[in-house]
CSV table of C-alpha atoms in Angstrom, one decimal:
chain,number,residue,atom,x,y,z
A,152,MET,CA,10.4,13.4,10.3
A,153,LYS,CA,8.4,14.1,13.5
A,154,VAL,CA,5.1,16.0,12.6
A,155,VAL,CA,2.1,16.7,15.0
A,156,VAL,CA,-1.6,16.2,14.0
A,157,SER,CA,-4.4,17.8,15.9
A,158,SER,CA,-6.9,15.1,16.8
A,159,GLY,CA,-9.9,14.2,19.0
A,160,ALA,CA,-8.3,10.9,20.1
A,161,GLY,CA,-5.0,9.1,20.6
A,162,TYR,CA,-5.0,6.6,17.6
A,163,LEU,CA,-3.8,6.8,14.1
A,164,ASP,CA,-7.4,6.2,12.6
A,165,ALA,CA,-8.9,9.1,14.6
A,166,PRO,CA,-10.1,11.9,12.8
A,167,VAL,CA,-8.3,15.1,12.4
A,168,SER,CA,-9.4,17.8,14.6
A,169,LEU,CA,-10.2,21.0,12.6
A,170,VAL,CA,-9.0,23.1,15.5
A,171,PHE,CA,-5.4,23.3,16.6
A,172,GLY,CA,-5.2,25.2,20.1
A,173,ARG,CA,-8.3,23.4,21.8
A,174,CYS,CA,-8.1,20.0,20.3
A,175,SER,CA,-8.2,17.3,22.9
A,176,THR,CA,-5.2,15.3,21.5
A,177,LEU,CA,-1.8,16.2,20.0
A,178,MET,CA,-0.4,13.1,17.9
A,179,PHE,CA,3.3,13.3,17.2
A,180,VAL,CA,3.7,11.0,14.4
A,181,ASP,CA,7.2,9.9,12.8
A,182,THR,CA,6.3,10.0,9.1
A,183,ASP,CA,8.6,7.3,8.2
A,184,THR,CA,7.6,4.6,10.6
A,185,LEU,CA,4.0,5.8,11.4
A,186,SER,CA,5.1,5.2,15.3
A,187,PHE,CA,3.2,7.9,17.5
A,188,GLU,CA,2.8,9.4,20.8
A,189,ALA,CA,-0.6,10.7,21.6
A,190,VAL,CA,-0.4,13.5,24.0
A,191,VAL,CA,-3.3,15.5,25.8
A,192,ASN,CA,-3.3,19.0,24.8
A,193,PRO,CA,-2.3,20.9,27.7
A,194,ALA,CA,-4.1,24.1,26.4
A,195,GLN,CA,-7.4,22.5,25.5
A,196,GLY,CA,-9.5,24.0,28.3
A,197,PHE,CA,-7.7,27.6,28.3
A,198,ALA,CA,-10.1,30.6,28.0
A,199,GLY,CA,-7.5,32.6,26.3
A,200,GLY,CA,-4.1,31.8,24.7
A,201,ALA,CA,-4.6,28.3,23.8
A,202,GLY,CA,-3.2,28.4,20.4
A,203,THR,CA,-0.1,30.2,21.6
A,204,THR,CA,0.4,27.4,24.5
A,205,ALA,CA,-0.3,24.4,22.2
A,206,ALA,CA,2.2,25.8,19.7
A,207,GLN,CA,5.0,26.5,22.2
A,208,PHE,CA,4.4,22.8,23.4
A,209,VAL,CA,4.6,21.4,19.9
A,210,VAL,CA,7.9,23.4,19.2
A,211,GLU,CA,9.5,22.2,22.6
A,212,ARG,CA,8.7,18.8,21.6
A,213,GLY,CA,10.5,19.0,18.3
A,214,ALA,CA,7.7,18.7,15.9
A,215,ARG,CA,8.9,19.6,12.4
A,216,ALA,CA,5.4,20.3,11.0
A,217,VAL,CA,1.7,20.7,12.1
A,218,LEU,CA,-1.0,19.1,10.3
A,219,THR,CA,-4.5,20.8,11.3
A,220,GLY,CA,-7.7,22.0,9.9
A,221,ASN,CA,-7.0,25.7,11.2
A,222,VAL,CA,-4.6,27.5,13.2
A,223,GLY,CA,-5.1,31.2,14.8
A,224,PRO,CA,-2.8,33.9,14.0
A,225,ASN,CA,-1.0,33.8,17.4
A,226,ALA,CA,-0.2,30.3,17.1
A,227,GLN,CA,0.9,30.6,13.5
A,228,ARG,CA,3.3,33.5,14.6
A,229,VAL,CA,5.0,31.0,17.3
A,230,LEU,CA,5.2,28.2,14.9
A,231,SER,CA,6.6,30.5,12.0
A,232,ALA,CA,9.2,32.0,14.4
A,233,ALA,CA,10.3,28.4,15.1
A,234,GLN,CA,10.4,27.5,11.3
A,235,VAL,CA,7.4,24.8,11.9
A,236,PRO,CA,5.3,24.8,8.7
A,237,VAL,CA,1.4,24.2,9.0
A,238,TYR,CA,-0.5,22.3,6.7
A,239,VAL,CA,-4.2,22.3,6.1
A,240,VAL,CA,-6.0,19.2,6.6
A,241,LYS,CA,-9.8,19.4,5.5
A,242,SER,CA,-10.9,16.1,6.6
A,243,GLY,CA,-9.8,12.4,7.2
A,244,THR,CA,-7.8,10.5,9.8
A,245,VAL,CA,-4.4,11.2,11.4
A,246,ARG,CA,-2.9,8.5,9.2
A,247,GLU,CA,-4.6,9.8,6.2
A,248,ALA,CA,-3.2,13.3,7.0
A,249,VAL,CA,0.4,12.1,7.4
A,250,GLU,CA,0.1,10.1,4.0
A,251,ALA,CA,-1.2,13.2,2.3
A,252,LEU,CA,1.8,15.2,3.5
A,253,LYS,CA,4.2,12.6,2.4
A,254,GLN,CA,2.6,12.6,-0.8
A,255,GLY,CA,3.0,16.4,-1.3
A,256,GLN,CA,-1.1,16.7,-1.3
A,257,LEU,CA,-1.2,19.2,1.7
A,258,THR,CA,-1.3,23.0,1.3
A,259,GLN,CA,1.0,25.1,3.5
A,260,ILE,CA,-0.5,27.9,5.6
A,261,THR,CA,1.8,31.0,4.8
């Protein structure tokens, strides 16, 4: 399954970013193989609408779930409408977040 993890850098052992819309890097990770693509968040510098733009970008790229520290209500609405669940990650690396998801240890934001 392809998921996206908000991060501050483009490698698996980078820390998870606690913000979604303005994180610097969106890590698209295959949960089965841990292959990944690190993409600069196109919304990171936006004054407004960063969360919505990042959410639309993630949906368009086919992510099936979002792992992040926090997501705003507008981004949540976009993701929810596209049936992309959001899971809370309080700390750790991108790799650890993906493993926690696979083990059912993350809480879904509703």
